């Protein structure tokens, strides 16, 4: 019987398989950041262990880093101490580090792919649940806890039970104005925040094949929000073209050998998934969340749902609590929801293509009075590219703030936070209570919806913007 | 890791579904670089409400958390497990746990017990009716017992063996050094490297 993509990559990494034991899986790439690694390095020290494969390990700083005044000492002493701890640990153990101020610094899930380190058929782990992002390349990539970070540092392996596989087939073509973010939010609303639990998802079908690498990363990034450990997309010419010539992509004969192998990484026609979901891409529309988990979303044209409409008691209670926290009432049109803040950035939507699409909408327009818009590139490289294309000028001319790279307001570990009661339209991945700051209220949206919302001051899509005769786009 | 064989204690019923790890321990606590001192951050936002179940006098000293479905979703932060343990919880019962949270729990000796939703609700009703009721979670017999309720639970044999004996996963893996070295010698040259060595 044939095998799925996930099964092929898994099988190629089994170091040891024994009856009654989890498989011991080899890890090709281990990404580190400052938040989930300090206790792991402590563990190595306590046990007199070293990092087994420094050449498969790389670290950067992202969660705590400020996005303004990066040349000044970090104001928060606890954040500063955590970054200093990472620097000390990397120096002591010999780990390659891209700290704040380095040209390769950025959100760890933006940095790995842009360096060409994330490759098809590899296993990638990081102490961060959004490691699923790297599955866009046909890598088996998943988030791990700090004990597992220590395990990988010491052994370059992890004992793991093989998850089941789920195909998410997206038929048809996404209509104009519908993005990868809308698609993944719709998928999560459909299968639920626990729907992917125990599965590796494989996104496939004609609508997926047409997506750029950036868009595929947005999709795979949010697999964890459906409860799945990992999401994957089979590598194809789009993948190879993205990788070719990148710093760590193979060269010469190695490139040819790699591509030959990568081409085998497709689910066999006779392979059987443990579960299958079919989505009609042509039926989708811009999608936003109204609640406090990523599964509580609806098309922008819909209204806030009535909790009483849920059959399931725990879902009903969750919806009631969400509306209370979000300060919304059942039946209120989503388009009527006014926001204070718009955030464009994060490992979900902080890549160059995301910034381009937001800029194209803001070009020649102004951010609404009373709305604060933050644009935070996912990495220094993304930032430099955006500046080279003049996107930073588009953002600042429209009244948005152009910031330095980092995780920023996605989780507010740095000073970029919502105040209690403030409401955001955010291109990030989690609308949990307090995620963007204590008492903050988050609506997850695409970069296009974020930009249109910034202009109108309420949740909106680009189609809602009138063709303003006075608009003079610089045409970036 | 501390071994887990059996535990008996009073319970806290947490009737919420989809409790994400941002609720269990908010992000600003993640700046700490130790595995301890997270107890005050546990459910920090909800604890501001004096009626929140954890604040009730009858729940002080409870060690068994009986939670709603999909407990521990979201971020992979192991700090969520440390916060529960630092606070005093020894075990969490739910009908469904998020994968990463469950893995992190078992690595730290916090036993996550999966029971059918109706059994979880019966346990919640029991402890709500009488907060002094004790719940026993017995890993040796894979059984939960409280008042007249007895429920068997599943846990794979390997995870159970490691928990019962408090075994260090890294030491276990390093016993397979030959397998790891053999695998490494056969890795293709086109695989990426972060540095030249």
XYZ file of C-alpha atoms in Angstrom:
673
model
C 0.000 0.000 0.000
C 1.202 3.495 -0.775
C 2.269 6.009 1.817
C 1.312 9.578 2.544
C 3.815 12.435 2.436
C 3.938 12.522 6.236
C 4.574 8.772 6.439
C 7.419 8.995 3.920
C 9.199 11.750 5.819
C 8.588 9.988 9.118
C 9.938 6.658 7.866
C 13.067 8.339 6.521
C 13.909 9.617 9.998
C 13.387 6.537 12.144
C 16.620 5.866 14.024
C 15.183 3.007 16.019
C 11.880 1.188 15.970
C 11.023 -1.419 18.600
C 7.839 -3.128 19.693
C 6.101 -1.312 22.543
C 8.272 1.783 22.224
C 7.720 5.087 20.447
C 9.844 5.512 17.318
C 13.119 7.323 17.879
C 13.101 10.066 15.244
C 16.130 11.955 13.930
C 15.859 15.758 13.853
C 17.435 17.563 10.876
C 17.038 21.123 12.114
C 16.589 22.536 15.614
C 15.594 26.191 15.924
C 16.005 27.971 19.258
C 14.761 31.249 20.703
C 15.122 32.942 24.052
C 11.848 31.955 25.729
C 11.801 28.162 25.716
C 15.521 27.360 25.815
C 17.044 28.638 29.112
C 15.830 25.719 31.242
C 16.976 23.264 28.558
C 20.530 24.609 28.601
C 20.431 24.452 32.421
C 19.518 20.784 32.119
C 22.508 20.127 29.867
C 24.803 21.858 32.352
C 23.415 19.950 35.331
C 24.025 16.641 33.585
C 27.359 17.524 32.015
C 25.967 17.154 28.483
C 26.907 19.001 25.322
C 24.976 19.955 22.196
C 25.293 16.905 19.985
C 24.938 18.607 16.593
C 25.846 22.281 16.557
C 25.660 22.120 12.762
C 21.954 21.332 12.916
C 21.136 24.000 15.492
C 20.504 27.731 15.145
C 19.143 30.416 17.470
C 17.612 33.853 17.110
C 15.901 36.395 19.347
C 12.301 37.272 18.596
C 9.690 37.064 21.382
C 11.106 39.682 23.758
C 12.773 42.015 21.316
C 11.536 45.608 21.140
C 10.464 46.981 17.761
C 11.558 50.563 18.466
C 14.853 51.956 19.793
C 16.642 48.692 19.187
C 19.969 50.471 19.541
C 19.188 51.320 23.171
C 19.336 48.944 26.148
C 16.112 46.940 26.521
C 13.998 48.750 29.092
C 12.380 45.689 30.708
C 15.095 44.126 32.907
C 13.451 40.677 32.812
C 13.307 40.653 29.002
C 16.871 41.858 28.871
C 17.978 39.116 31.253
C 16.286 36.454 29.114
C 18.024 37.658 25.956
C 21.335 37.823 27.793
C 20.775 34.267 29.006
C 20.356 33.071 25.411
C 23.529 34.897 24.370
C 25.488 33.350 27.244
C 24.129 29.880 26.523
C 24.879 30.084 22.810
C 28.400 31.344 23.508
C 29.055 28.638 26.105
C 27.770 25.749 23.992
C 28.837 27.095 20.583
C 25.392 27.570 19.029
C 25.043 29.912 16.028
C 22.983 32.904 17.155
C 21.418 35.828 15.309
C 20.789 38.394 18.059
C 18.898 41.657 17.946
C 20.747 43.976 15.570
C 22.010 41.140 13.341
C 20.880 41.194 9.716
C 19.586 37.597 9.970
C 17.563 38.246 13.144
C 13.810 37.847 13.095
C 10.896 35.624 13.993
C 12.370 32.135 14.087
C 9.806 30.772 11.592
C 10.598 33.501 9.103
C 14.360 33.130 9.525
C 14.598 29.345 8.919
C 12.902 29.390 5.505
C 14.555 32.552 4.246
C 18.020 31.156 5.022
C 17.120 28.064 3.009
C 17.529 25.869 6.102
C 13.944 24.640 5.951
C 13.916 22.056 3.188
C 11.540 19.395 1.902
C 11.735 16.041 3.617
C 13.497 17.351 6.701
C 12.377 17.128 10.313
C 12.286 20.538 11.980
C 11.578 21.255 15.638
C 11.533 24.336 17.837
C 10.247 25.129 21.299
C 7.381 26.974 19.706
C 4.040 25.655 18.549
C 4.130 27.598 15.276
C 6.984 25.428 14.060
C 4.242 23.850 11.942
C 4.970 26.761 9.550
C 7.908 24.888 8.041
C 5.597 22.118 6.841
C 4.867 24.386 3.867
C 8.076 22.987 2.338
C 7.074 19.360 2.804
C 9.079 19.218 6.014
C 7.750 17.408 9.070
C 7.860 20.296 11.508
C 6.361 20.581 14.948
C 6.529 22.502 18.187
C 8.034 20.924 21.284
C 8.281 21.721 24.984
C 11.423 22.696 26.824
C 12.152 19.148 28.059
C 12.138 18.055 24.426
C 14.353 21.006 23.471
C 16.880 19.629 25.966
C 16.373 16.138 24.542
C 17.106 17.294 20.990
C 20.096 19.371 22.073
C 21.564 16.325 23.804
C 20.630 13.554 21.353
C 19.404 15.151 18.073
C 16.473 12.752 18.330
C 13.022 12.540 19.910
C 11.027 9.482 20.947
C 7.605 9.985 19.351
C 4.480 7.997 18.657
C 3.505 8.307 15.017
C 0.456 10.553 14.580
C -2.402 9.696 12.253
C -2.789 11.524 8.954
C -5.571 13.785 7.744
C -5.973 15.120 4.219
C -7.441 18.574 3.851
C -8.241 18.858 0.181
C -9.109 22.307 -1.105
C -10.943 21.950 -4.398
C -11.574 24.699 -6.902
C -9.991 28.104 -6.975
C -9.951 30.774 -4.278
C -11.997 33.785 -5.477
C -10.252 37.137 -5.918
C -9.705 38.812 -2.568
C -9.653 35.512 -0.671
C -6.261 34.732 0.825
C -4.452 31.868 2.507
C -5.366 33.403 5.877
C -9.069 33.357 5.053
C -8.720 29.750 3.959
C -6.979 28.533 7.118
C -9.378 30.448 9.383
C -12.274 28.812 7.521
C -10.657 25.375 7.881
C -10.195 25.836 11.637
C -13.788 27.042 12.037
C -14.886 23.934 10.153
C -12.886 21.242 11.987
C -12.587 23.029 15.341
C -9.646 23.811 17.606
C -9.399 20.138 18.536
C -10.219 18.728 15.087
C -6.612 18.076 14.167
C -5.618 16.577 17.497
C -3.391 13.545 17.023
C -3.044 14.181 13.289
C -0.511 15.480 10.839
C -2.517 17.473 8.316
C -1.685 17.447 4.621
C -3.134 20.372 2.683
C -3.616 19.420 -0.950
C -5.728 20.028 -4.001
C -5.733 22.582 -6.802
C -6.258 25.657 -4.608
C -3.239 24.724 -2.476
C -0.975 23.969 -5.432
C -1.523 27.492 -6.755
C -0.368 29.162 -3.550
C 3.013 30.888 -3.171
C 5.434 29.699 -0.491
C 4.492 32.631 1.727
C 0.823 31.701 1.486
C 1.602 28.027 2.151
C 3.520 29.065 5.264
C 0.480 31.029 6.487
C -1.651 27.891 6.100
C 0.752 25.460 7.759
C 1.552 27.984 10.514
C -1.977 27.775 11.889
C -2.255 23.960 11.811
C -1.618 24.049 15.556
C -4.722 26.220 15.991
C -6.731 23.250 14.729
C -4.995 21.115 17.366
C -2.671 19.388 14.871
C 1.005 19.009 15.687
C 2.012 19.546 12.093
C 0.688 20.549 8.697
C 2.396 19.724 5.427
C 2.216 20.582 1.752
C 3.940 18.426 -0.852
C 6.972 20.157 -2.368
C 6.712 21.152 -6.018
C 8.318 23.540 -8.506
C 7.126 26.530 -6.428
C 9.064 25.101 -3.470
C 12.205 24.365 -5.487
C 12.168 27.850 -7.063
C 11.841 29.475 -3.632
C 14.807 27.515 -2.279
C 17.178 27.730 -5.218
C 20.106 30.026 -4.485
C 19.311 30.607 -0.823
C 22.233 30.619 1.628
C 21.784 27.075 2.861
C 20.116 25.485 -0.125
C 22.146 22.658 -1.665
C 24.350 23.494 -4.646
C 25.630 21.679 -7.746
C 25.331 17.899 -7.547
C 23.805 18.150 -4.100
C 21.024 20.324 -5.529
C 20.255 17.750 -8.215
C 20.274 14.906 -5.698
C 18.091 16.903 -3.362
C 15.516 17.771 -6.025
C 15.402 14.141 -7.150
C 14.621 13.124 -3.569
C 12.192 15.991 -2.981
C 10.199 14.933 -6.051
C 9.480 11.578 -4.381
C 7.809 13.374 -1.472
C 4.240 13.169 -2.677
C 1.438 11.118 -1.240
C 1.075 7.963 -3.318
C -2.165 7.598 -5.260
C -3.087 4.466 -3.319
C -2.160 5.848 0.096
C -4.931 6.017 2.660
C -5.402 8.903 5.092
C -6.939 8.237 8.494
C -9.321 11.128 7.926
C -10.217 13.416 5.071
C -11.848 16.832 4.858
C -12.871 18.429 1.572
C -13.241 22.195 1.263
C -14.636 23.983 -1.753
C -12.232 26.895 -2.184
C -14.541 28.683 -4.610
C -17.146 29.161 -1.869
C -14.823 31.006 0.499
C -14.883 34.695 1.376
C -12.790 36.963 3.646
C -12.948 35.433 7.111
C -12.494 36.957 10.578
C -12.751 35.720 14.150
C -15.302 37.061 16.624
C -14.397 34.952 19.683
C -11.515 33.953 21.919
C -10.226 30.908 20.105
C -9.200 30.653 16.450
C -12.119 28.327 15.673
C -14.633 31.023 16.579
C -14.696 32.723 13.197
C -17.104 33.576 10.400
C -17.164 35.219 6.988
C -16.810 38.997 7.284
C -20.285 39.422 5.797
C -21.853 37.448 8.680
C -22.979 38.570 12.115
C -21.834 37.660 15.599
C -23.489 34.277 16.250
C -26.065 33.660 18.942
C -24.609 31.277 21.557
C -28.076 29.718 21.852
C -27.671 28.436 18.296
C -25.009 25.912 19.408
C -26.256 22.389 20.101
C -23.181 21.400 22.056
C -23.334 22.637 25.665
C -19.629 23.313 26.067
C -19.488 25.190 22.737
C -22.497 27.240 23.812
C -20.838 28.138 27.096
C -17.575 28.949 25.291
C -19.444 31.265 22.895
C -21.210 33.006 25.787
C -17.942 33.593 27.606
C -16.275 34.744 24.383
C -18.970 37.342 23.619
C -18.761 38.622 27.174
C -14.974 38.951 27.003
C -15.047 40.460 23.513
C -17.793 42.943 24.421
C -19.982 41.827 21.508
C -23.674 41.051 21.173
C -25.276 38.264 19.183
C -26.571 39.432 15.819
C -24.205 42.390 15.522
C -22.818 42.533 11.948
C -19.085 41.806 11.994
C -18.500 44.779 9.701
C -19.852 47.110 12.417
C -17.087 46.198 14.845
C -14.835 49.220 15.424
C -11.151 48.684 16.207
C -8.514 50.765 18.014
C -5.477 48.952 16.691
C -4.389 47.138 13.564
C -1.388 44.814 13.700
C 0.308 43.488 10.574
C 3.096 41.036 11.304
C 3.935 37.708 13.078
C 5.083 34.292 11.872
C 1.667 33.932 10.252
C 1.626 37.082 8.121
C 4.896 38.975 8.560
C 6.534 38.040 5.247
C 7.260 40.259 2.272
C 4.186 39.173 0.340
C 1.983 40.023 3.333
C 3.517 43.482 3.605
C 3.129 44.025 -0.133
C -0.547 43.160 -0.086
C -1.256 45.420 2.905
C 0.746 48.255 1.321
C -1.097 47.946 -1.990
C -4.340 48.710 -0.173
C -2.937 51.516 1.990
C -1.159 53.193 -0.916
C -2.728 56.649 -1.325
C -5.082 56.104 1.604
C -4.985 57.113 5.275
C -5.351 55.117 8.447
C -8.626 56.218 10.078
C -8.505 58.794 12.866
C -8.152 57.166 16.261
C -6.743 53.938 14.835
C -3.168 52.895 15.590
C -1.600 50.663 12.964
C 1.628 48.762 13.608
C 3.509 47.106 10.771
C 6.165 44.734 12.055
C 8.211 42.827 9.491
C 8.897 39.192 10.340
C 12.661 39.560 9.988
C 15.381 42.083 9.270
C 15.672 40.638 5.746
C 11.956 41.175 5.162
C 12.329 44.702 6.510
C 15.230 45.484 4.157
C 13.327 44.094 1.189
C 10.262 46.162 2.090
C 12.369 49.303 2.369
C 13.991 48.559 -0.995
C 10.500 48.399 -2.509
C 9.385 51.597 -0.771
C 6.718 49.821 1.294
C 7.868 51.500 4.506
C 7.086 54.898 2.941
C 3.621 53.721 1.942
C 2.938 52.637 5.505
C 4.287 55.769 7.162
C 2.562 58.078 4.625
C -0.739 56.435 5.438
C -0.185 57.038 9.136
C 0.914 53.513 10.116
C 3.952 52.878 12.316
C 6.824 51.050 10.637
C 8.682 48.963 13.215
C 11.691 46.691 13.582
C 11.396 42.916 13.247
C 10.083 40.563 15.938
C 7.051 38.752 17.340
C 5.775 42.031 18.762
C 2.044 42.338 19.362
C 1.300 38.752 18.379
C 1.818 37.898 22.035
C 2.903 41.124 23.698
C 6.009 39.871 25.466
C 7.657 43.119 24.417
C 6.123 46.598 24.978
C 3.798 46.249 21.929
C 0.547 45.449 23.701
C -3.153 46.256 23.745
C -4.466 48.137 26.772
C -7.420 46.582 28.664
C -10.578 46.815 26.551
C -8.709 47.800 23.380
C -9.697 45.962 20.232
C -7.436 44.909 17.393
C -7.645 43.519 13.904
C -4.531 41.379 13.846
C -2.820 39.271 11.198
C -1.422 37.015 13.952
C -2.597 33.546 14.919
C -4.252 33.619 18.342
C -7.231 35.536 19.670
C -7.004 34.051 23.174
C -8.076 36.195 26.114
C -5.271 38.604 26.966
C -3.015 37.290 24.199
C -2.094 40.766 22.921
C -2.171 42.400 26.343
C -4.289 42.022 29.488
C -7.947 42.634 28.672
C -7.169 43.160 24.968
C -9.645 41.929 22.347
C -8.329 40.364 19.155
C -9.930 39.705 15.765
C -7.771 37.541 13.519
C -7.722 38.735 9.920
C -5.692 38.604 6.691
C -3.231 41.405 5.812
C -5.723 42.712 3.222
C -8.568 42.837 5.719
C -6.193 44.427 8.243
C -5.321 47.223 5.803
C -8.922 47.880 4.780
C -9.931 47.852 8.446
C -7.231 50.402 9.246
C -8.613 52.746 6.580
C -12.276 52.421 7.554
C -11.859 51.974 11.316
C -14.153 48.943 11.391
C -13.688 45.347 10.209
C -13.713 45.551 6.414
C -12.360 43.964 3.270
C -10.681 45.805 0.383
C -13.950 45.468 -1.563
C -15.551 47.807 0.996
C -13.197 50.652 0.098
C -14.783 53.163 -2.228
C -12.778 54.046 -5.280
C -11.594 57.326 -3.919
C -10.990 59.755 -6.786
C -8.611 61.749 -4.613
C -6.463 58.691 -4.045
C -3.045 59.018 -5.596
C -1.231 55.750 -5.173
C 2.528 55.938 -5.448
C 2.203 52.624 -7.240
C 4.695 50.502 -5.382
C 11.751 13.247 36.792
C 9.716 12.525 39.911
C 8.042 9.128 39.768
C 4.250 8.910 39.753
C 2.573 5.806 41.127
C -0.694 6.936 42.698
C -2.078 10.134 44.115
C -5.052 10.956 46.297
C -6.259 14.473 46.875
C -9.127 16.937 46.794
C -10.111 18.425 43.465
C -10.774 21.685 41.646
C -13.544 21.529 39.028
C -12.754 23.795 36.068
C -15.827 23.929 33.874
C -14.330 25.587 30.842
C -13.471 24.091 27.477
C -10.490 25.061 25.333
C -8.380 26.321 28.209
C -5.307 27.471 26.299
C -1.819 27.697 27.740
C -1.980 31.509 27.535
C -4.707 31.264 30.220
C -2.769 28.711 32.256
C 0.295 30.981 32.316
C 0.280 34.360 30.526
C 3.173 35.302 28.260
C 4.773 37.866 30.542
C 5.619 35.055 32.986
C 7.626 33.330 30.271
C 10.510 35.718 30.732
C 11.656 33.755 33.771
C 14.569 31.419 33.094
C 13.848 28.846 35.824
C 11.417 25.943 36.175
C 9.979 27.222 39.448
C 8.218 30.280 40.812
C 5.278 30.137 38.375
C 2.543 29.396 40.957
C 1.310 32.990 41.190
C 0.969 33.168 37.409
C -1.318 30.130 37.172
C -4.668 31.261 35.667
C -3.556 34.781 36.565
C -6.295 36.699 34.757
C -9.122 34.530 36.087
C -7.785 34.588 39.645
C -8.430 38.338 39.765
C -12.095 37.342 40.120
C -12.640 36.400 43.784
C -15.351 33.929 42.724
C -13.012 31.997 40.452
C -12.986 28.396 41.632
C -9.284 28.397 42.504
C -9.896 31.275 44.933
C -12.623 29.505 46.907
C -11.511 28.649 50.463
C -12.753 25.066 50.126
C -10.414 24.519 47.148
C -7.215 25.470 48.951
C -4.760 22.593 49.027
C -6.529 20.702 46.246
C -4.173 18.708 44.020
C -6.388 17.232 41.280
C -7.624 19.502 38.481
C -10.769 18.250 36.753
C -10.941 20.293 33.565
C -13.199 20.755 30.555
C -12.404 19.331 27.106
C -9.396 20.434 25.010
C -7.262 21.469 27.953
C -3.844 22.980 27.203
C -4.360 24.139 23.629
C -2.189 26.719 21.879
C 1.367 27.611 22.756
C 3.918 24.855 23.442
C 5.114 26.606 26.616
C 6.152 23.968 29.159
C 5.781 26.763 31.707
C 2.080 25.800 31.780
C 2.993 22.420 33.254
C 5.475 23.965 35.685
C 2.843 26.501 36.812
C 0.326 23.734 37.568
C 2.966 21.749 39.447
C 4.389 24.778 41.267
C 0.860 25.554 42.452
C 0.505 22.041 43.818
C -1.397 20.061 41.187
C -0.254 16.464 40.762
C -2.669 15.386 38.059
C -5.156 16.831 35.553
C -8.264 14.992 34.367
C -9.987 15.946 31.096
C -11.758 14.299 28.179
C -9.226 15.753 25.739
C -5.784 17.328 26.029
C -3.828 19.216 23.403
C -0.954 17.059 22.149
C 1.994 19.257 23.084
C 0.639 20.008 26.563
C 0.123 16.306 27.199
C 3.636 15.478 26.062
C 5.080 18.205 28.264
C 3.069 16.967 31.266
C 4.270 13.417 30.987
C 7.885 14.615 30.675
C 7.493 16.372 34.035
C 5.554 13.765 35.951
C 2.257 15.676 35.879
C -0.140 12.856 35.058
C -2.779 13.809 32.487
C -5.696 11.412 32.682
C -8.130 11.091 29.779
C -11.650 10.006 30.726
C -14.934 10.185 28.799
C -16.599 13.598 29.063
C -19.520 12.169 31.040
C -17.135 10.682 33.611
C -15.277 13.992 33.871
C -18.606 15.716 34.500
C -19.522 13.178 37.177
C -16.232 13.889 38.927
C -16.948 17.620 38.682
C -20.422 17.089 40.146
C -18.999 14.983 42.967
C -16.469 17.591 44.030
C -18.936 20.449 43.537
C -21.438 18.687 45.812
C -18.801 17.911 48.408
C -15.434 19.703 48.122
C -13.904 17.349 50.701
C -14.317 14.360 48.385
C -10.951 12.864 47.529
C -10.059 11.580 44.098
C -7.476 8.854 43.683
C -5.554 8.560 40.453
C -3.786 5.218 40.429
C -1.286 4.770 37.640
C -0.400 1.216 38.608
C -3.944 -0.002 38.097
C -4.755 2.778 35.566
C -7.840 3.679 37.535
C -9.529 6.787 38.889
C -11.581 6.357 42.061
C -13.781 8.823 43.913
C -16.682 8.030 46.272
C -18.618 5.289 44.450
C -17.097 6.085 41.075
C -14.434 3.898 39.505
C -13.149 4.555 36.015
C -10.346 2.918 34.060
C -8.106 5.050 31.902
C -5.653 4.319 29.126
C -2.018 5.286 28.974
C 0.445 3.599 26.689
C 2.672 1.074 28.388
C 5.906 2.884 27.599
C 4.779 6.235 29.012
C 3.399 4.465 32.083
C 6.656 2.610 32.695
C 8.672 5.828 32.442
C 6.323 7.640 34.834
C 6.138 4.827 37.382
C 9.914 4.712 37.534
C 10.588 8.428 37.143
C 12.990 7.680 34.289
C 15.032 10.323 32.483
C 14.160 10.223 28.784
C 17.501 11.587 27.683
C 19.420 8.870 29.502
C 17.146 6.255 27.950
C 17.736 7.644 24.463
C 21.481 7.850 24.930
C 21.507 4.082 25.459
C 20.784 3.938 21.725
C 23.963 5.793 20.814
C 24.959 3.171 18.248
C 21.634 3.502 16.427
C 21.955 7.290 16.374
C 25.533 7.222 15.074
C 24.645 4.669 12.415
C 21.753 6.803 11.244
C 23.943 9.906 11.161
C 26.554 8.223 8.996
C 23.925 7.527 6.339
C 22.386 11.027 6.120
C 22.595 12.482 2.599
C 25.131 15.262 2.028
C 22.460 17.621 0.690
C 20.834 17.986 4.101
C 21.178 21.532 5.459
C 23.806 22.561 8.000
C 23.747 25.719 10.068
C 27.531 25.894 10.430
C 30.519 24.169 8.890
C 32.177 21.790 11.326
